Coordinates of C-alpha atoms and ligand atoms in Angstrom, one line a residue:
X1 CA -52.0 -74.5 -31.2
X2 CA -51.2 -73.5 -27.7
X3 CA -49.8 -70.2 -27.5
X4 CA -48.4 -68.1 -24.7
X5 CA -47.6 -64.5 -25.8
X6 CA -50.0 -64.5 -29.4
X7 CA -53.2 -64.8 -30.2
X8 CA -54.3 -66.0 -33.8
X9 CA -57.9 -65.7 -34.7
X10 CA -60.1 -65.7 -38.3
X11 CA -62.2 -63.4 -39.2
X12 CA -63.9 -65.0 -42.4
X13 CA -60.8 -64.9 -44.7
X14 CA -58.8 -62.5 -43.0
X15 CA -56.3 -64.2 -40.1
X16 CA -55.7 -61.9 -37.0
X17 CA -52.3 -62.1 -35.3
X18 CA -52.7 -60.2 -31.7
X19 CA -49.2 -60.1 -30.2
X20 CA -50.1 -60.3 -26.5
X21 CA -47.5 -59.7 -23.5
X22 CA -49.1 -56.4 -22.7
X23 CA -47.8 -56.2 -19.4
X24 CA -44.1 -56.1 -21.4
X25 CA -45.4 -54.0 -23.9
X26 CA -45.6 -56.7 -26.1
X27 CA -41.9 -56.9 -26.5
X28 CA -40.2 -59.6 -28.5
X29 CA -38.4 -62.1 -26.3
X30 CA -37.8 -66.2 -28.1
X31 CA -40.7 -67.7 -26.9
X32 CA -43.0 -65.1 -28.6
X33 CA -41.2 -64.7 -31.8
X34 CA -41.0 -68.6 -32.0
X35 CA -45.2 -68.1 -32.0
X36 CA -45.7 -66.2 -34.1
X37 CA -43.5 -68.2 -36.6
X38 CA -45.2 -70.9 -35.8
X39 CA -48.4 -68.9 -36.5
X40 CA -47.8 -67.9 -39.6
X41 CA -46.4 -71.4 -40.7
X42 CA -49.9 -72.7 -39.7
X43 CA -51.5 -69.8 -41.4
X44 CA -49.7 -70.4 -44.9
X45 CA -51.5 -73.9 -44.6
X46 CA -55.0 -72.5 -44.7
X47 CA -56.3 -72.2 -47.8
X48 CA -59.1 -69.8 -46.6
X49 CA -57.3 -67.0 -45.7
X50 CA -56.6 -64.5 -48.0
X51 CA -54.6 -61.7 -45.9
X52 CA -53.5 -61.2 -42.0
X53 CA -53.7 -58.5 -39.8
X54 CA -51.2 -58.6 -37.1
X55 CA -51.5 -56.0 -34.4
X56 CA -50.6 -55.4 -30.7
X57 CA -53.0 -56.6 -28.0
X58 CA -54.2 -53.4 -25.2
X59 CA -54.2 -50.1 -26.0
X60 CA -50.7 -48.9 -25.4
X61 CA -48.2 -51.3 -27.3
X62 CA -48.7 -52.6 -31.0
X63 CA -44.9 -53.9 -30.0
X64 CA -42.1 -52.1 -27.8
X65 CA -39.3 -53.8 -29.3
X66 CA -37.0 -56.8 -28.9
X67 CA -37.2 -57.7 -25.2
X68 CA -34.4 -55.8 -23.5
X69 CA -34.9 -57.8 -20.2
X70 CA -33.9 -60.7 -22.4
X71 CA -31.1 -59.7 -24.2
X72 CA -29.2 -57.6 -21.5
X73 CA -26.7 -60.6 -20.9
X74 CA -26.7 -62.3 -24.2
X75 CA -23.2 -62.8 -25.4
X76 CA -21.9 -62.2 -29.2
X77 CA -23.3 -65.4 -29.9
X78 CA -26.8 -65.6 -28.5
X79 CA -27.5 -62.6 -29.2
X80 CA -26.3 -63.3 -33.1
X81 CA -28.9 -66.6 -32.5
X82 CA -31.9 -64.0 -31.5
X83 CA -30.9 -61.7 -34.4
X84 CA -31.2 -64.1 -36.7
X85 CA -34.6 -65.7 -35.4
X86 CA -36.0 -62.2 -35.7
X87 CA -35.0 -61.8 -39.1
X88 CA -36.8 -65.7 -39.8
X89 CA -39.5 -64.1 -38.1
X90 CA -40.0 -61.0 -40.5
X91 CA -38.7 -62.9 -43.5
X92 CA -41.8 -65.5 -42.5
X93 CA -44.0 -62.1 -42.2
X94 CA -42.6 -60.4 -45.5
X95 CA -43.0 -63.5 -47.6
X96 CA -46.1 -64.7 -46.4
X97 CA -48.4 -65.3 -49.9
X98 CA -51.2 -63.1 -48.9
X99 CA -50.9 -59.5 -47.6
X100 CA -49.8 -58.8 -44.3
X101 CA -51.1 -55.5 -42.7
X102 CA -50.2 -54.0 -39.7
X103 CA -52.6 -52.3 -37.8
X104 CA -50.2 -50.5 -35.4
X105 CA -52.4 -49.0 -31.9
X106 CA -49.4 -48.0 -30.0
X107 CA -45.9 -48.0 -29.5
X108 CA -44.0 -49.4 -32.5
X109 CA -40.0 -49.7 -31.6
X110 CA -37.1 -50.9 -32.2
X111 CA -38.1 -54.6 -33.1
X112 CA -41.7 -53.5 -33.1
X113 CA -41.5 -50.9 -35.6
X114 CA -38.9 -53.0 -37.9
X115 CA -42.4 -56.0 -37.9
X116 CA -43.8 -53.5 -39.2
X117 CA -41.3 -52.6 -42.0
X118 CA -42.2 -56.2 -42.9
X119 CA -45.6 -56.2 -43.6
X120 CA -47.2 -55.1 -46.6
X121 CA -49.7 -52.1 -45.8
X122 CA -49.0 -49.7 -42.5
X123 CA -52.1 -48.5 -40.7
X124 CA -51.8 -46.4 -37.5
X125 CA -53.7 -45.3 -34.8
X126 CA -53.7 -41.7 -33.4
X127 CA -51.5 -42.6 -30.8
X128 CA -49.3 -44.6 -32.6
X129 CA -45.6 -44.0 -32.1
X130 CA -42.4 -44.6 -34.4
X131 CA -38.9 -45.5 -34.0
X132 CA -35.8 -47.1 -34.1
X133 CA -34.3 -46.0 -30.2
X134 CA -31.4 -48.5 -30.1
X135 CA -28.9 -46.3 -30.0
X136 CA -29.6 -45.5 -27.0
X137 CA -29.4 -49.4 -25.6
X138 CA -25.9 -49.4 -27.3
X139 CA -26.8 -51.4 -30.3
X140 CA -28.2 -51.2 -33.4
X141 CA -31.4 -52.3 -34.9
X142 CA -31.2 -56.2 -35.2
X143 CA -34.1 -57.1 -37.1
X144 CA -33.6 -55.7 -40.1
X145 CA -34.3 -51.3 -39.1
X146 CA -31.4 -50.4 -41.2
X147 CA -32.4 -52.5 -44.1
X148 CA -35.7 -52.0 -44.6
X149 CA -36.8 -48.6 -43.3
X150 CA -34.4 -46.8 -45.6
X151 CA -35.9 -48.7 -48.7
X152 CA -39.4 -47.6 -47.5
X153 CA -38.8 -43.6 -46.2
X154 CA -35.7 -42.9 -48.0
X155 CA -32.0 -42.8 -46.5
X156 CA -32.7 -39.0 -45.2
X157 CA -35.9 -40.0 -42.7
X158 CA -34.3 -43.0 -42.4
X159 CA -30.9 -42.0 -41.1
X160 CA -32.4 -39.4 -39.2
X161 CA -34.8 -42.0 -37.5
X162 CA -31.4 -44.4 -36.7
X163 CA -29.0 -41.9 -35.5
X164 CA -30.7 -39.7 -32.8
X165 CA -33.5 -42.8 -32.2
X166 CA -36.4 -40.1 -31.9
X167 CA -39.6 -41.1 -31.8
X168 CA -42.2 -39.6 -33.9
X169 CA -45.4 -39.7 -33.9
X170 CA -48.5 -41.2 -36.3
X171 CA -49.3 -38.2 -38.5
X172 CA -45.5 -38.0 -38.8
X173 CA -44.6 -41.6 -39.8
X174 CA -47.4 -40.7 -42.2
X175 CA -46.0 -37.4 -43.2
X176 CA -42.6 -39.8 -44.2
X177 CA -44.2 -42.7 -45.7
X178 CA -43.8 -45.0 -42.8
X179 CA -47.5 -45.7 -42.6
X180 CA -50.5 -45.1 -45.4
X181 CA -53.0 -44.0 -43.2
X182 CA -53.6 -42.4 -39.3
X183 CA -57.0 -43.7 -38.1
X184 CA -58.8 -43.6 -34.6
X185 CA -57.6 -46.1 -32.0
X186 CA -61.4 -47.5 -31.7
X187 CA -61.6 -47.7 -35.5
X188 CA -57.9 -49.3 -36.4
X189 CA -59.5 -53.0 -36.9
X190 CA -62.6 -52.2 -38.4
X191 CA -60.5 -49.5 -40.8
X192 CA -57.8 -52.8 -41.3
X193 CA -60.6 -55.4 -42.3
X194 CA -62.1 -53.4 -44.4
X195 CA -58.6 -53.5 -46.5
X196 CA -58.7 -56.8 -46.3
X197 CA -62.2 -57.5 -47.2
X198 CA -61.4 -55.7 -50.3
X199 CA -58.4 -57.8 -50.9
X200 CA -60.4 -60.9 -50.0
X201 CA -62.9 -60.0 -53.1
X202 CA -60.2 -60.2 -55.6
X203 CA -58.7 -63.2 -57.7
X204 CA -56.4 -64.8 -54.9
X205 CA -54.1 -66.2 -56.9
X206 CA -53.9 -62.4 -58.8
X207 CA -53.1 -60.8 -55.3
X208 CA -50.6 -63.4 -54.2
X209 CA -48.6 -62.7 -57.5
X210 CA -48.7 -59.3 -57.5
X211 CA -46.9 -59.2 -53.7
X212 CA -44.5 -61.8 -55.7
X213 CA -43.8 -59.3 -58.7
X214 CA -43.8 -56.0 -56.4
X215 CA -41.4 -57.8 -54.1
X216 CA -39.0 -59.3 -56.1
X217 CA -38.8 -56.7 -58.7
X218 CA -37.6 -54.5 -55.6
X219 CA -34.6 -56.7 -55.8
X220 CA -34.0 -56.5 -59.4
X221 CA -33.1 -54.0 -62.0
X222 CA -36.3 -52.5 -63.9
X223 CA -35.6 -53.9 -67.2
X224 CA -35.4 -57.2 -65.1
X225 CA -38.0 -56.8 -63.0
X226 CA -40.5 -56.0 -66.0
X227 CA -39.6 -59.5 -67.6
X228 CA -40.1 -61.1 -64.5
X229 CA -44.1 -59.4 -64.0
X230 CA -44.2 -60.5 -67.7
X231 CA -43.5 -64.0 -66.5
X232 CA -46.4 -63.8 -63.7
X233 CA -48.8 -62.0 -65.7
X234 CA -48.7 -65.2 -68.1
X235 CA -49.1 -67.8 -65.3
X236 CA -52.5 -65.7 -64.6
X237 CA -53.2 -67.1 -67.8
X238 CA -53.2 -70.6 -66.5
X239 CA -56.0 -70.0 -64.1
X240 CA -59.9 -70.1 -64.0
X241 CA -59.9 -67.0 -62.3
X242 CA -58.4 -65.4 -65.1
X243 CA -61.5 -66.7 -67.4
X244 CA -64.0 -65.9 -65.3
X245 CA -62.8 -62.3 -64.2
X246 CA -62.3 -61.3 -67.7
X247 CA -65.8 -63.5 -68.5
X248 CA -67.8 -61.4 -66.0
X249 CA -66.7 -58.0 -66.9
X250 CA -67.8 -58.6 -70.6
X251 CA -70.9 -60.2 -69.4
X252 CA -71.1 -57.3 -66.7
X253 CA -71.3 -59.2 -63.4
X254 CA -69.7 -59.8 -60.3
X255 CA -66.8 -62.4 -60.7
X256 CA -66.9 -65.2 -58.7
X257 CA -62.8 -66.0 -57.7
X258 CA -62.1 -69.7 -56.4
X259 CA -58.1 -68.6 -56.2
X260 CA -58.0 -71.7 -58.7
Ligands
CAA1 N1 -38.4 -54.9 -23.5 C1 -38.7 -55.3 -22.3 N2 -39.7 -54.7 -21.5 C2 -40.2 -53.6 -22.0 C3 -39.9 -53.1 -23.2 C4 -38.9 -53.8 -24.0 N3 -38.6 -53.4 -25.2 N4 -40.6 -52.0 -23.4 C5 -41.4 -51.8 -22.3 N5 -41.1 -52.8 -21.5 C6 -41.7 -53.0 -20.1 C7 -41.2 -52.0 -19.1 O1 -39.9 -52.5 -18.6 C8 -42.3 -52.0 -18.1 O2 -42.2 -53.2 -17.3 P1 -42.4 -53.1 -15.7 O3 -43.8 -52.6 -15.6 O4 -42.2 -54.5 -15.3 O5 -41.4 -52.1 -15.2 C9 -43.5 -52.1 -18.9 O6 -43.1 -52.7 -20.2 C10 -44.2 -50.8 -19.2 O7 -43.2 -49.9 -19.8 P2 -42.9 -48.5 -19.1 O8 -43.2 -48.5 -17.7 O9 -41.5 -48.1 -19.6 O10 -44.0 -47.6 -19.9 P3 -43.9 -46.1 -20.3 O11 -45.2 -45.7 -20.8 O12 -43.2 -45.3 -19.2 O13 -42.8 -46.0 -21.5 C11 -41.9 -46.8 -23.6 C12 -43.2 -46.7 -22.7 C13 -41.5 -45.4 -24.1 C14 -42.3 -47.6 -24.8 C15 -40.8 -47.4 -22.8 O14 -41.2 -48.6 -22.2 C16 -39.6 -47.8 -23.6 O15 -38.8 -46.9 -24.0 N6 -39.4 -49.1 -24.0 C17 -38.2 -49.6 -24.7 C18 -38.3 -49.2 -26.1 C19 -37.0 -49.7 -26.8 O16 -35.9 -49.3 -26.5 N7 -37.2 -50.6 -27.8 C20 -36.1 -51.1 -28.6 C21 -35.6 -52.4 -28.0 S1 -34.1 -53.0 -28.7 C22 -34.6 -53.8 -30.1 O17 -35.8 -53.8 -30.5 C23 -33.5 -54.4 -30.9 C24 -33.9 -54.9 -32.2 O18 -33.9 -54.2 -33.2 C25 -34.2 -56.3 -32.4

């Protein structure tokens, strides 16, 4: 697939998605968030990979936000049109079968810090930078800030985050939940496949359904949301992998997983 503003790679099962309009700070204008739909429509495809990575490309950016050159002039509805691409965008990220990390190496803003917010596991590097600074533009987070960043930090970090727009930095996005872990700029991918090679060890078909049960059950009430892992925990039961994870313990090996 030819590809202007992202770059998508494999390395053995992981996918990596490398946003890449570093002279824009990687901002978010159509063209790129149309990519990197189509990127992860393609990626949902192949049966190899077990989790992405997306990140920014340089060393400055993981993503400065929704492109602000491109919206200045939009009208109520194009700019309702680019809202609601974004959201696609991060509802394509969020749902995505296999975890998404982000391994975030720079600025993450407005529409780069609510990616993030969509993706499964936060990593940061040192220099790493936080926020939701729309207020300041005039407008509010369109791509789903006031949504999802409250359900991850909590409405106090999250309103304060939304109001002023500050910016904080990595050991304080970690400090508030926003990210698991701070690492070293030079280390952020190595520290992000090694997640992922984890993951990539595991049952498949165990890891996809437990992002489906933790997910959904966000959206449901507990008593609910038990019944439903109750539901997935039987359709583990319908696979090989099941037999031949609990198989391999009791005969005290390795498992070997086909995600069948
Ligand atoms: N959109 C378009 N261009 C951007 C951009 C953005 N979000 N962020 C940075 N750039 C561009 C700059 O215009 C600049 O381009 P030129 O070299 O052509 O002038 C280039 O990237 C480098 O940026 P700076 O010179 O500003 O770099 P800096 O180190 O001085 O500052 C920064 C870095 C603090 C991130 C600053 O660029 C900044 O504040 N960017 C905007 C952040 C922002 O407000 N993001 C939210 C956007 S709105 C949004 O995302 C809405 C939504 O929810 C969907």
């Amino acid at each position: 697939m030819q590809m202007n503003n992202v770059i998508c790679e494999k390395d053995g099962k992981t996918a990596i998605v490398t946003i890449n309009r570093p002279q824009a700070l990687n901002a978010l204008n159509r063209e790129t968030l149309e990519e990197i739909l189509s990127c992860f429509i393609a990626l949902e495809q192949d049966t190899e990979v077990c989790a992405v990575i997306v990140t920014g490309a340089g060393e400055k950016a993981f993503i400065a936000g929704a492109d602000i050159a491109y919206m200045q002039d939009f009208d109520v509805l194009s700019a309702r049109k680019f809202g609601r691409l974004g959201h696609q965008v991060l509802q394509a990220i969020e749902s995505f079968p296999c975890p998404v990390i982000a391994a975030v190496n720079g600025f993450a803003l407005g529409g780069g810090c609510e990616l993030a917010l969509a993706c499964d596991i936060r990593l940061a590097s040192e220099n790493a930078k936080f926020g939701q600074p729309e207020v300041n533009l005039g407008v509010i987070p369109g791509f789903g800030g006031t949504q999802r960043l409250p359900r991850l930090v909590g409405t106090g970090h999250a309103n304060e985050l939304l109001f002023t727009g500050d910016i904080i930095d990595a050991d304080e996005a970690c400090r508030i939940g926003l990210v698991n872990r701070v690492v070293a700029l030079d280390q952020l991918l190595q520290e992000s496949l090694k997640i992922t090679a984890k993951i990539a060890a595991k049952g498949p078909l165990a890891v996809k359904l437990c992002k489906e049960a933790a997910q959904a059950g966000m959206e449901m009430d507990l008593a609910r949301a038990c019944q439903y892992e109750a539901d997935l925990f039987g359709v583990c039961f319908a696979s090989e992998d099941q037999k031949e994870g609990m198989k391999a313990f009791l005969e005290k090996r390795q498992a070997k997983f086909t995600g069948n």
